JSON list of C-alpha atoms in Angstrom, two decimals:
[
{"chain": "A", "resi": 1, "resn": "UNK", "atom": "CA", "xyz": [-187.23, 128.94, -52.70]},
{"chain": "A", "resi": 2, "resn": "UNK", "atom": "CA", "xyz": [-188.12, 132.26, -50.63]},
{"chain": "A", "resi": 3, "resn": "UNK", "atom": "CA", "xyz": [-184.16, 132.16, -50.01]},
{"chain": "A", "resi": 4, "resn": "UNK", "atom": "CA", "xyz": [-183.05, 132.12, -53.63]},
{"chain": "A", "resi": 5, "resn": "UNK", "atom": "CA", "xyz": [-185.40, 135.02, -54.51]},
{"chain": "A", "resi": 6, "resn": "UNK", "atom": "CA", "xyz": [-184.34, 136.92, -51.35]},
{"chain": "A", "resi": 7, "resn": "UNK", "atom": "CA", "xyz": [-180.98, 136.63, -52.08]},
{"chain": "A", "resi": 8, "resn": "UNK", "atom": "CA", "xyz": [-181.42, 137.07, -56.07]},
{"chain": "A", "resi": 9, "resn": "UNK", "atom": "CA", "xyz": [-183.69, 140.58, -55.34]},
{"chain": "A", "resi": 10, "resn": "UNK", "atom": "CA", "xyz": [-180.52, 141.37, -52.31]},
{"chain": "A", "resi": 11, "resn": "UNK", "atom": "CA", "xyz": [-177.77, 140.75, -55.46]},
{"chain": "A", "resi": 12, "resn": "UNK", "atom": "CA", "xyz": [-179.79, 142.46, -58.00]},
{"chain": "A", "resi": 13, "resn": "UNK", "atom": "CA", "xyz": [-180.15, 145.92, -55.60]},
{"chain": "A", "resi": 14, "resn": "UNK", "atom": "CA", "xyz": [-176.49, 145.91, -54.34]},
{"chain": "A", "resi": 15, "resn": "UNK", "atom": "CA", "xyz": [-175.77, 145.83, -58.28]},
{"chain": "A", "resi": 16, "resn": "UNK", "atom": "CA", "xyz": [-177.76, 149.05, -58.80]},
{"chain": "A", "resi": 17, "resn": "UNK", "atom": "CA", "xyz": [-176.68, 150.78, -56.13]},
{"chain": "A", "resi": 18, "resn": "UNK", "atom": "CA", "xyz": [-172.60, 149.94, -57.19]},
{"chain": "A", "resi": 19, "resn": "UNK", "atom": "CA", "xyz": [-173.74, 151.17, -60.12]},
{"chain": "A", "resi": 20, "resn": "UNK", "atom": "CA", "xyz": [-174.78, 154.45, -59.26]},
{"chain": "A", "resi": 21, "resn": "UNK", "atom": "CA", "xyz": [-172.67, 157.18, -59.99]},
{"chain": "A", "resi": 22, "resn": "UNK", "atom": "CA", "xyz": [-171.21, 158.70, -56.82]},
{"chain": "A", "resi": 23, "resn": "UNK", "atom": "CA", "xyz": [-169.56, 161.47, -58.02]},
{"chain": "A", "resi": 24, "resn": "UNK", "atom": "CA", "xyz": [-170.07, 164.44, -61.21]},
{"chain": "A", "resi": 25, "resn": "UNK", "atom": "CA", "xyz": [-167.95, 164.15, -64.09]},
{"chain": "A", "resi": 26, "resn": "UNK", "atom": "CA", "xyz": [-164.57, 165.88, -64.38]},
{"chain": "A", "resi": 27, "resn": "UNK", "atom": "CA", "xyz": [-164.59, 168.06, -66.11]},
{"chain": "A", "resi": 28, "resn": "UNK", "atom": "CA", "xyz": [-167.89, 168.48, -66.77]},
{"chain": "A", "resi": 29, "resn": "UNK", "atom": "CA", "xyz": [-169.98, 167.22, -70.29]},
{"chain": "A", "resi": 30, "resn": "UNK", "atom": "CA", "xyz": [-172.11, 169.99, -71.23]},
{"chain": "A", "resi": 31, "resn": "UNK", "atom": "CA", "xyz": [-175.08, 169.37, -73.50]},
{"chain": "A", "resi": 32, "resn": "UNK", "atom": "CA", "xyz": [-175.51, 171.03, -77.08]},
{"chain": "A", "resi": 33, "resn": "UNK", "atom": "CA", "xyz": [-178.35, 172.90, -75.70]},
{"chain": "A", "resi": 34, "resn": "UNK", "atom": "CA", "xyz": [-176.39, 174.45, -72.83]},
{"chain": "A", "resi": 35, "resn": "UNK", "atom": "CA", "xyz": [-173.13, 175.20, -75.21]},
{"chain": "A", "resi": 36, "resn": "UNK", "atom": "CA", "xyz": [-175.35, 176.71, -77.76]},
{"chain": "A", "resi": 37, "resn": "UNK", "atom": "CA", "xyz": [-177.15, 178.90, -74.93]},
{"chain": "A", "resi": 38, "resn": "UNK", "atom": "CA", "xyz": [-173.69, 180.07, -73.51]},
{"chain": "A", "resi": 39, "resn": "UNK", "atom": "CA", "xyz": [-172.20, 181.23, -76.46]},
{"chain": "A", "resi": 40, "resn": "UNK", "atom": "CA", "xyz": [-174.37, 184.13, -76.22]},
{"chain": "A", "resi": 41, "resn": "UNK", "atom": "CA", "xyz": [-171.87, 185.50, -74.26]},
{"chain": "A", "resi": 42, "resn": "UNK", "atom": "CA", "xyz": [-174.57, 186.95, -72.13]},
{"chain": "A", "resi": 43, "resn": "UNK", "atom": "CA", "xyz": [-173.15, 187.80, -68.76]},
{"chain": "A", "resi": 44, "resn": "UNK", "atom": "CA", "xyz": [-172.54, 186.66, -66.40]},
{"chain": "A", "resi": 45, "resn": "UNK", "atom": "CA", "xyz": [-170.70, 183.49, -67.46]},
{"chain": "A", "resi": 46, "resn": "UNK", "atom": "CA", "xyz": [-170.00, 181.24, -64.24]},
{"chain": "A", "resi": 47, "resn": "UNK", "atom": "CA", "xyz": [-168.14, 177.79, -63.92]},
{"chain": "A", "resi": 48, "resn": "UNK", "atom": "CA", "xyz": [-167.17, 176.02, -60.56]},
{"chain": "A", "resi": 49, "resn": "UNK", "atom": "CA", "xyz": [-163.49, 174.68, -60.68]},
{"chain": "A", "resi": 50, "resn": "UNK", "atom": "CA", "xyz": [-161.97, 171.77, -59.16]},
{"chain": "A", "resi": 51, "resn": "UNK", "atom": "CA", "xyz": [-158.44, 171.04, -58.28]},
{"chain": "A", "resi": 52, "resn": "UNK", "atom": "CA", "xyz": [-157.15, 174.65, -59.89]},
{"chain": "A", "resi": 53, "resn": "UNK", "atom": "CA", "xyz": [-153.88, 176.09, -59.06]},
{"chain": "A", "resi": 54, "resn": "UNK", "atom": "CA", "xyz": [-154.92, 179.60, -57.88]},
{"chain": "A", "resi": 55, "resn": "UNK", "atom": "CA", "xyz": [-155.14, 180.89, -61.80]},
{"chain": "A", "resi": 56, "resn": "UNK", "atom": "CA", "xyz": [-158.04, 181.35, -62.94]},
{"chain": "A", "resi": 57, "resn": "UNK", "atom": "CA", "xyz": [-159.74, 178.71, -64.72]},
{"chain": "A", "resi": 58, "resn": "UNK", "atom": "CA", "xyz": [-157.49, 176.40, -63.98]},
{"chain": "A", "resi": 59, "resn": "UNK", "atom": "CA", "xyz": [-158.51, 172.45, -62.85]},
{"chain": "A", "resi": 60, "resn": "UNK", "atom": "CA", "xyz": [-161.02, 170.67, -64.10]},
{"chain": "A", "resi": 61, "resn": "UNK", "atom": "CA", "xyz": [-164.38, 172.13, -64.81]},
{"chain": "A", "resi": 62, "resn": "UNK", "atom": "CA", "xyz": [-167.20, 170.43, -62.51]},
{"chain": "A", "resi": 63, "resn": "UNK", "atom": "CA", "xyz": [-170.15, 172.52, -62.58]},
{"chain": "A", "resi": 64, "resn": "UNK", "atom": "CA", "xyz": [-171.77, 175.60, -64.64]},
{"chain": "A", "resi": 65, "resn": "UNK", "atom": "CA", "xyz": [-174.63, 177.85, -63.46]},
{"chain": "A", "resi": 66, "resn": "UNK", "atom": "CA", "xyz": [-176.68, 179.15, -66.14]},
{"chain": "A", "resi": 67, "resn": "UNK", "atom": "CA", "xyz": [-180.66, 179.97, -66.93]},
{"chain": "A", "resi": 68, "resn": "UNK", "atom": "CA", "xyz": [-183.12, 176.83, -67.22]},
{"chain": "A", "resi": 69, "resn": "UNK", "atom": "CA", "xyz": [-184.45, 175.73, -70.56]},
{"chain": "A", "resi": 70, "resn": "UNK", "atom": "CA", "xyz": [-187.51, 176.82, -69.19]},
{"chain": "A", "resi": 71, "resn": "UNK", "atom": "CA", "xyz": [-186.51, 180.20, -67.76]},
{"chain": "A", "resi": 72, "resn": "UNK", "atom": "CA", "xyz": [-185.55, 181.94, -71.51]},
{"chain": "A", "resi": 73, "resn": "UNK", "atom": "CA", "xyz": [-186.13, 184.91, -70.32]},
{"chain": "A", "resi": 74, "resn": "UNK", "atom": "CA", "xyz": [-184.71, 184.74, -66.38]},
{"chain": "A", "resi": 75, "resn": "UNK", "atom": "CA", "xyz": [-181.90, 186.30, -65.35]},
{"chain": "A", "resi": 76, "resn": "UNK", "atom": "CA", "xyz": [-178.47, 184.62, -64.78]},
{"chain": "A", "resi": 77, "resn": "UNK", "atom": "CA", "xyz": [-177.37, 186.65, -62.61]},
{"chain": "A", "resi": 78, "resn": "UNK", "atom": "CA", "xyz": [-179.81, 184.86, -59.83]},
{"chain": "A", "resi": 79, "resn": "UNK", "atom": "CA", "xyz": [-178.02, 181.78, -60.71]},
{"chain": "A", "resi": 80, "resn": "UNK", "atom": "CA", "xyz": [-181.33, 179.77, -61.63]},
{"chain": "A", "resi": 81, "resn": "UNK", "atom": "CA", "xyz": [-179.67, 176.73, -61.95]},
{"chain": "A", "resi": 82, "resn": "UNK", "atom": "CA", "xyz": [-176.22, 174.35, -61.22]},
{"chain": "A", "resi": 83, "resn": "UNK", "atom": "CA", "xyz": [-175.80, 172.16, -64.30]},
{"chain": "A", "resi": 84, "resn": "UNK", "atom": "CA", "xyz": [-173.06, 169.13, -64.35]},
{"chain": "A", "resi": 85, "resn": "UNK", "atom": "CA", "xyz": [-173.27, 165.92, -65.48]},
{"chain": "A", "resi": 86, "resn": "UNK", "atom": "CA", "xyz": [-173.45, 162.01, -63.84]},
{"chain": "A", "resi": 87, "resn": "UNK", "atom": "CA", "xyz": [-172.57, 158.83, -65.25]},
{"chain": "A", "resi": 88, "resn": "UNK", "atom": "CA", "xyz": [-172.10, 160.91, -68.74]},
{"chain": "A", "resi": 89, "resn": "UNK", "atom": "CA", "xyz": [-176.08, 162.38, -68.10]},
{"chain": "A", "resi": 90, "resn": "UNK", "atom": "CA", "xyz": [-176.16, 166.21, -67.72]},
{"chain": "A", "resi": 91, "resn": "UNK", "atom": "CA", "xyz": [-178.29, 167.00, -65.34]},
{"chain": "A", "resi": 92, "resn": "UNK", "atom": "CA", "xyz": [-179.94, 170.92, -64.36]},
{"chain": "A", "resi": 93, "resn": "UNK", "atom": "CA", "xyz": [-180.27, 171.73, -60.56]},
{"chain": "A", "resi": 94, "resn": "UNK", "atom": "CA", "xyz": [-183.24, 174.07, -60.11]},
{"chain": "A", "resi": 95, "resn": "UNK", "atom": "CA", "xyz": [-182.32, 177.16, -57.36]},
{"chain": "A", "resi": 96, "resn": "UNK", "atom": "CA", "xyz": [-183.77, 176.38, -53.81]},
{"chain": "A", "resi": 97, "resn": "UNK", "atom": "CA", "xyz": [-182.76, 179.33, -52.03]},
{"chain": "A", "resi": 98, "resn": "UNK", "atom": "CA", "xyz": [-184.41, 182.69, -53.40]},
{"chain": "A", "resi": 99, "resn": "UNK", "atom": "CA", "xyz": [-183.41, 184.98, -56.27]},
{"chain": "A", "resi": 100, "resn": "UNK", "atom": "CA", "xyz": [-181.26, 187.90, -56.38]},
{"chain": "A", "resi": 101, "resn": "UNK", "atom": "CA", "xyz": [-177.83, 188.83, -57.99]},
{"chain": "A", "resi": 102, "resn": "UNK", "atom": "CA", "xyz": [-175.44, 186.76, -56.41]},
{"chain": "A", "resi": 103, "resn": "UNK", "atom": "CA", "xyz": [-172.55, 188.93, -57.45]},
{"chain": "A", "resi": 104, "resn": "UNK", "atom": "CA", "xyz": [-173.86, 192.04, -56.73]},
{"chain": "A", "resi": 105, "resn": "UNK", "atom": "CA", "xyz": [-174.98, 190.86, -53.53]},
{"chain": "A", "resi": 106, "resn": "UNK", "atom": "CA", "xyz": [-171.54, 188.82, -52.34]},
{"chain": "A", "resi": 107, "resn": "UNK", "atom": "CA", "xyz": [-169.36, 192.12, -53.53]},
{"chain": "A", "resi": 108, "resn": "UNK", "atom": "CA", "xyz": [-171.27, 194.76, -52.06]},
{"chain": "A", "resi": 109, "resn": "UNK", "atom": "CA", "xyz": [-171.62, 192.71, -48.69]},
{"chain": "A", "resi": 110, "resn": "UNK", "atom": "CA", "xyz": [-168.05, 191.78, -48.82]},
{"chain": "A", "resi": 111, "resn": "UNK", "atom": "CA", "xyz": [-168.68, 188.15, -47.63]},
{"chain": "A", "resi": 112, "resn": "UNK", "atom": "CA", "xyz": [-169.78, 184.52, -48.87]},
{"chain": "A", "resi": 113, "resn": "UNK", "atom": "CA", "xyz": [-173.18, 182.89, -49.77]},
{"chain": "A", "resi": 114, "resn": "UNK", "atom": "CA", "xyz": [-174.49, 179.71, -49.42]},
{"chain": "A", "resi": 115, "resn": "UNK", "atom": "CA", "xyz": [-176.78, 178.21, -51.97]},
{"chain": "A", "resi": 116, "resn": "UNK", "atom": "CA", "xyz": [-178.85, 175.22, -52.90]},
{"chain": "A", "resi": 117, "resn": "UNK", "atom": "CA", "xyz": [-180.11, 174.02, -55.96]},
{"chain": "A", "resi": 118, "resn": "UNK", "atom": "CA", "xyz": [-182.00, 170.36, -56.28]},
{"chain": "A", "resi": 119, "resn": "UNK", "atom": "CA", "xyz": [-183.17, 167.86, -59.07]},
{"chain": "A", "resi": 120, "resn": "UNK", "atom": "CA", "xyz": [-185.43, 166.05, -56.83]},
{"chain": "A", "resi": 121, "resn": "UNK", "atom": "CA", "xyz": [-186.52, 163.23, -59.61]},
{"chain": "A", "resi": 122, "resn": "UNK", "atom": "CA", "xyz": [-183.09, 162.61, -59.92]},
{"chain": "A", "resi": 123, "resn": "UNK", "atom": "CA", "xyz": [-182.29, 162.27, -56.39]},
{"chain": "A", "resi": 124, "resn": "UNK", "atom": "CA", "xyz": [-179.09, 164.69, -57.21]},
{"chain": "A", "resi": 125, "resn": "UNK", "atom": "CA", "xyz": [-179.13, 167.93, -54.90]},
{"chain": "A", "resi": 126, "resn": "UNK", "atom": "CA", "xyz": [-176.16, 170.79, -54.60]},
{"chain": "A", "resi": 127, "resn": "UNK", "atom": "CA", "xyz": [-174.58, 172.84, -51.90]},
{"chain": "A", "resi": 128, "resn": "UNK", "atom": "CA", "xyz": [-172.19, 175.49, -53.00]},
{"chain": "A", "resi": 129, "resn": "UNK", "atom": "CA", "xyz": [-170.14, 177.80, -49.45]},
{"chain": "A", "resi": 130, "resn": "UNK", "atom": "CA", "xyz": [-168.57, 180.85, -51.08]},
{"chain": "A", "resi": 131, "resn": "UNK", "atom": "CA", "xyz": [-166.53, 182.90, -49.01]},
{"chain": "A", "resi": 132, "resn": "UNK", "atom": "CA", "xyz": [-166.05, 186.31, -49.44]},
{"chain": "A", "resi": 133, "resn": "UNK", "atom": "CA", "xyz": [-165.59, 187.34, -53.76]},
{"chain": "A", "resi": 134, "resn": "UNK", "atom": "CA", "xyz": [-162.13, 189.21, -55.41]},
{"chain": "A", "resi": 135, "resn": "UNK", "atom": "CA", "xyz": [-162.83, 191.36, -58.19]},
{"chain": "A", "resi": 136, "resn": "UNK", "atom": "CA", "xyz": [-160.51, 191.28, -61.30]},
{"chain": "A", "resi": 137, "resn": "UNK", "atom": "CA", "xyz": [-160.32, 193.49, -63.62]},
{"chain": "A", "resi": 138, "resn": "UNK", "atom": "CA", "xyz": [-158.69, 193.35, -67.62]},
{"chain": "A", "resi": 139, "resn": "UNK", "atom": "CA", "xyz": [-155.97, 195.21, -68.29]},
{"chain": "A", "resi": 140, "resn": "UNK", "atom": "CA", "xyz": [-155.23, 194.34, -71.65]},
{"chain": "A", "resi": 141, "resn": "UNK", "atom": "CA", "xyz": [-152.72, 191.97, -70.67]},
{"chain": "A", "resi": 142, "resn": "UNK", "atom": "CA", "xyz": [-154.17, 190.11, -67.19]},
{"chain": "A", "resi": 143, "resn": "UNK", "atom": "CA", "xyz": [-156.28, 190.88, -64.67]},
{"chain": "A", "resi": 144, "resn": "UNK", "atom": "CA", "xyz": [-155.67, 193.56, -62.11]},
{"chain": "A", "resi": 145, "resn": "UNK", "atom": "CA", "xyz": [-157.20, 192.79, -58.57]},
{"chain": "A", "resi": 146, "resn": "UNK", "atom": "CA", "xyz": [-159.60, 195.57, -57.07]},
{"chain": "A", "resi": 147, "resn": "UNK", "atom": "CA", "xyz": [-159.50, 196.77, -53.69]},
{"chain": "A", "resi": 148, "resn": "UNK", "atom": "CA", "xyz": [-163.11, 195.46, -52.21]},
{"chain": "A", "resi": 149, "resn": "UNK", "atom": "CA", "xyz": [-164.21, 198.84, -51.49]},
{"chain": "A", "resi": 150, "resn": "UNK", "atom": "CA", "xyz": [-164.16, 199.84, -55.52]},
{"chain": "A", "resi": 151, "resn": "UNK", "atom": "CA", "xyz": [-165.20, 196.90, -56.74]},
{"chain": "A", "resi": 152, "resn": "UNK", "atom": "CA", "xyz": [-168.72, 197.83, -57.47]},
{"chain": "A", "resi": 153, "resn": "UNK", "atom": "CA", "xyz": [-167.61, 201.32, -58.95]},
{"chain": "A", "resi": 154, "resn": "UNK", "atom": "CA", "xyz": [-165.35, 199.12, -61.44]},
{"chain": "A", "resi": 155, "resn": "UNK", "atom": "CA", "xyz": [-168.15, 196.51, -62.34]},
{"chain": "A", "resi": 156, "resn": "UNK", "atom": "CA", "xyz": [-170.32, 199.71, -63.92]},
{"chain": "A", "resi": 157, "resn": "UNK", "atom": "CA", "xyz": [-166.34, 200.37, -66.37]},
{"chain": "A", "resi": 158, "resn": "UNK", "atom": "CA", "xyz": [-166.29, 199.25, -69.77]},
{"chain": "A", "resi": 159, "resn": "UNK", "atom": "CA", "xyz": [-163.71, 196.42, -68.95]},
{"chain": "A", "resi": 160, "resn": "UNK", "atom": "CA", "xyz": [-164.33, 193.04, -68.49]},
{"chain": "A", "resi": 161, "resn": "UNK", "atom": "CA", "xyz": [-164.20, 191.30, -64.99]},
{"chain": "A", "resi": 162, "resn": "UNK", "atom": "CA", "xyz": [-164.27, 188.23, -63.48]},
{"chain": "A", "resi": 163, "resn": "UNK", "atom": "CA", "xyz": [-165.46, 187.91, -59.77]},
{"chain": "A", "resi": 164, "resn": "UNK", "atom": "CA", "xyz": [-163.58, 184.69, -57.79]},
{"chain": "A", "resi": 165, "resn": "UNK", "atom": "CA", "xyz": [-164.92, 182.67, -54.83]},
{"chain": "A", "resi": 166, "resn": "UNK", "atom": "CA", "xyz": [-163.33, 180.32, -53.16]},
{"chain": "A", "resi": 167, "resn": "UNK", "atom": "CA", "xyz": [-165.81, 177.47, -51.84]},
{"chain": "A", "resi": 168, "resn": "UNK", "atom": "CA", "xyz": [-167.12, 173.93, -50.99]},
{"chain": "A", "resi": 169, "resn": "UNK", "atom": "CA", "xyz": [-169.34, 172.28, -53.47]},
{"chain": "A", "resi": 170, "resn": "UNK", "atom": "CA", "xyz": [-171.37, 169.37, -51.89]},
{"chain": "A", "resi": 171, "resn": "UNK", "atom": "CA", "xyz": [-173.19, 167.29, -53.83]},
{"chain": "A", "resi": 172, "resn": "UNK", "atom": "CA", "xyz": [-175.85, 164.73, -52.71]},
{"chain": "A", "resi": 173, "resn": "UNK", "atom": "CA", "xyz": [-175.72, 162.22, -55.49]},
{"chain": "A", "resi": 174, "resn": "UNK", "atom": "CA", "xyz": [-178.82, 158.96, -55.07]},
{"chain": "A", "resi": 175, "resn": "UNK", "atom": "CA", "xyz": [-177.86, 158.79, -51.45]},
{"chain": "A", "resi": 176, "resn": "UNK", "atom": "CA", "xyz": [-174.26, 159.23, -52.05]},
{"chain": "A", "resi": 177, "resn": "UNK", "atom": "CA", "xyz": [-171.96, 162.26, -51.41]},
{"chain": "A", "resi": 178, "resn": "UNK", "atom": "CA", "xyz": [-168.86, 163.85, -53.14]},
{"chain": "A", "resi": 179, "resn": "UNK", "atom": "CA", "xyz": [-167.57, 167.37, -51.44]},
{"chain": "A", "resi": 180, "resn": "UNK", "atom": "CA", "xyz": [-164.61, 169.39, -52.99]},
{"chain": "A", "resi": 181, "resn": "UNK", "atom": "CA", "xyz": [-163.27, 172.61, -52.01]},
{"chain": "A", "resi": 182, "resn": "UNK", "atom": "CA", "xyz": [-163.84, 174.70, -55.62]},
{"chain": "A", "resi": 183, "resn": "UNK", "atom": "CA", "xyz": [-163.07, 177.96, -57.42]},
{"chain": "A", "resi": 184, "resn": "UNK", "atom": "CA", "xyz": [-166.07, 179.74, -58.80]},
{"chain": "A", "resi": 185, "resn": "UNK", "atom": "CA", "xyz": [-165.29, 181.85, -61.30]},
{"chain": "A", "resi": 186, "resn": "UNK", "atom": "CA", "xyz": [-167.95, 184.51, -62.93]},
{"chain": "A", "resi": 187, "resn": "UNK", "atom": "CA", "xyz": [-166.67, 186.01, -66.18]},
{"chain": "A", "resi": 188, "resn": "UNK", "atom": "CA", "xyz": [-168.39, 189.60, -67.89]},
{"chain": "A", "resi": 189, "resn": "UNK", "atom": "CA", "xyz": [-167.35, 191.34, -70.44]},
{"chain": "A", "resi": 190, "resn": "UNK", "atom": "CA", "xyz": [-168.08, 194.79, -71.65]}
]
C-alpha cells in the first residue's frame, strides 16, 4: 500500500514538473495593461530580441522592460521591471540591482551592464549581459550610427534614437533554465 502511494505521489510530481514551462514565450504575449501603458509613447521604449538578423527589431520579441503597475509614477529609464510571459501567463520581474538610467549610464561609460530582475513567488528570475551600446540616430529615411564619443551630445537633438545592445538573457524559470544571446533595443523619440 505505502508503495502504490509512493509511486502515485512520485508520478503525480514528475507530471508537474514536465509540465512546467521551461522556457518564455516567443515572441512575447503582452497583457492589455502593459499595451495600454506603452502606447504612451513615453520614452524610453525597450524590447529584448531573439534570433534577429542584425536589423533592428528583427526576431522574435522575448522580453519588454517597462514601469511596474505599482510604480505609476517611476521612471523607465531605471528599467524597474523585465516583463515576458510563461506558459501563455505574463509575468513582471521586479529590478534587483539598483536604480539609475541604464542608457545614460551604458553610453556615457562606453561599456555593458549586467542586471537582475526576480519574481520570487513565481520562482521566475532574469539575467540580462549587455555589452557595450551603439547609438542610432533618424535620418528621415534610417538610422545613422553615432560615433560613441557624440552620442550623448545627439541624445539631447530633437531626433529620435534608438540605443542597441547586444547581450545574453538568462532566465531561471521553476528550477529550469533557458539562455539566448539577444538584441536589446531602446527606442525615443523627440
Amino acid at each position: 500500500m505505502k508503495f502504490a502511494v509512493f509511486a502515485v505521489l512520485s508520478l503525480a510530481c514528475a507530471a508537474a514538473s514536465a509540465a512546467a514551462p521551461t522556457a518564455p514565450d516567443l515572441p512575447l504575449r503582452a497583457s492589455a495593461w502593459l499595451e495600454q501603458a506603452m502606447d504612451s509613447k513615453t520614452c524610453p521604449l525597450v524590447d529584448v530580441w531573439v534570433g534577429g538578423t542584425g536589423r533592428i527589431g528583427s526576431g522574435r520579441r522575448a522580453a519588454t522592460v517597462w514601469l511596474a503597475r505599482e510604480d505609476e509614477a517611476g521612471d523607465p529609464s531605471a528599467w524597474p521591471a523585465l516583463y515576458l510571459s510563461v506558459g501563455g501567463r505574463p509575468l513582471a520581474l521586479r529590478r534587483e540591482d539598483g536604480a539609475g538610467d541604464v542608457e545614460t549610464r551604458t553610453l556615457r561609460e562606453r561599456r555593458g551592464a549586467l542586471l537582475r530582475w526576480s519574481a520570487p513567488a513565481e520562482r521566475v528570475s532574469a539575467r540580462l549581459q549587455l555589452q557595450a551600446p551603439r547609438l542610432y540616430v533618424e535620418n528621415g529615411e534610417g538610422w545613422d550610427a553615432v560615433p560613441p564619443a557624440r552620442a550623448e551630445q545627439a541624445r539631447q537633438g530633437e531626433d529620435s534614437t534608438r540605443t542597441v545592445w547586444k547581450g545574453r538573457l538568462s532566465l531561471e524559470l521553476r528550477g529550469g533554465a533557458w539562455e539566448r544571446e539577444v538584441e536589446v533595443v531602446s527606442t525615443c523619440g523627440p
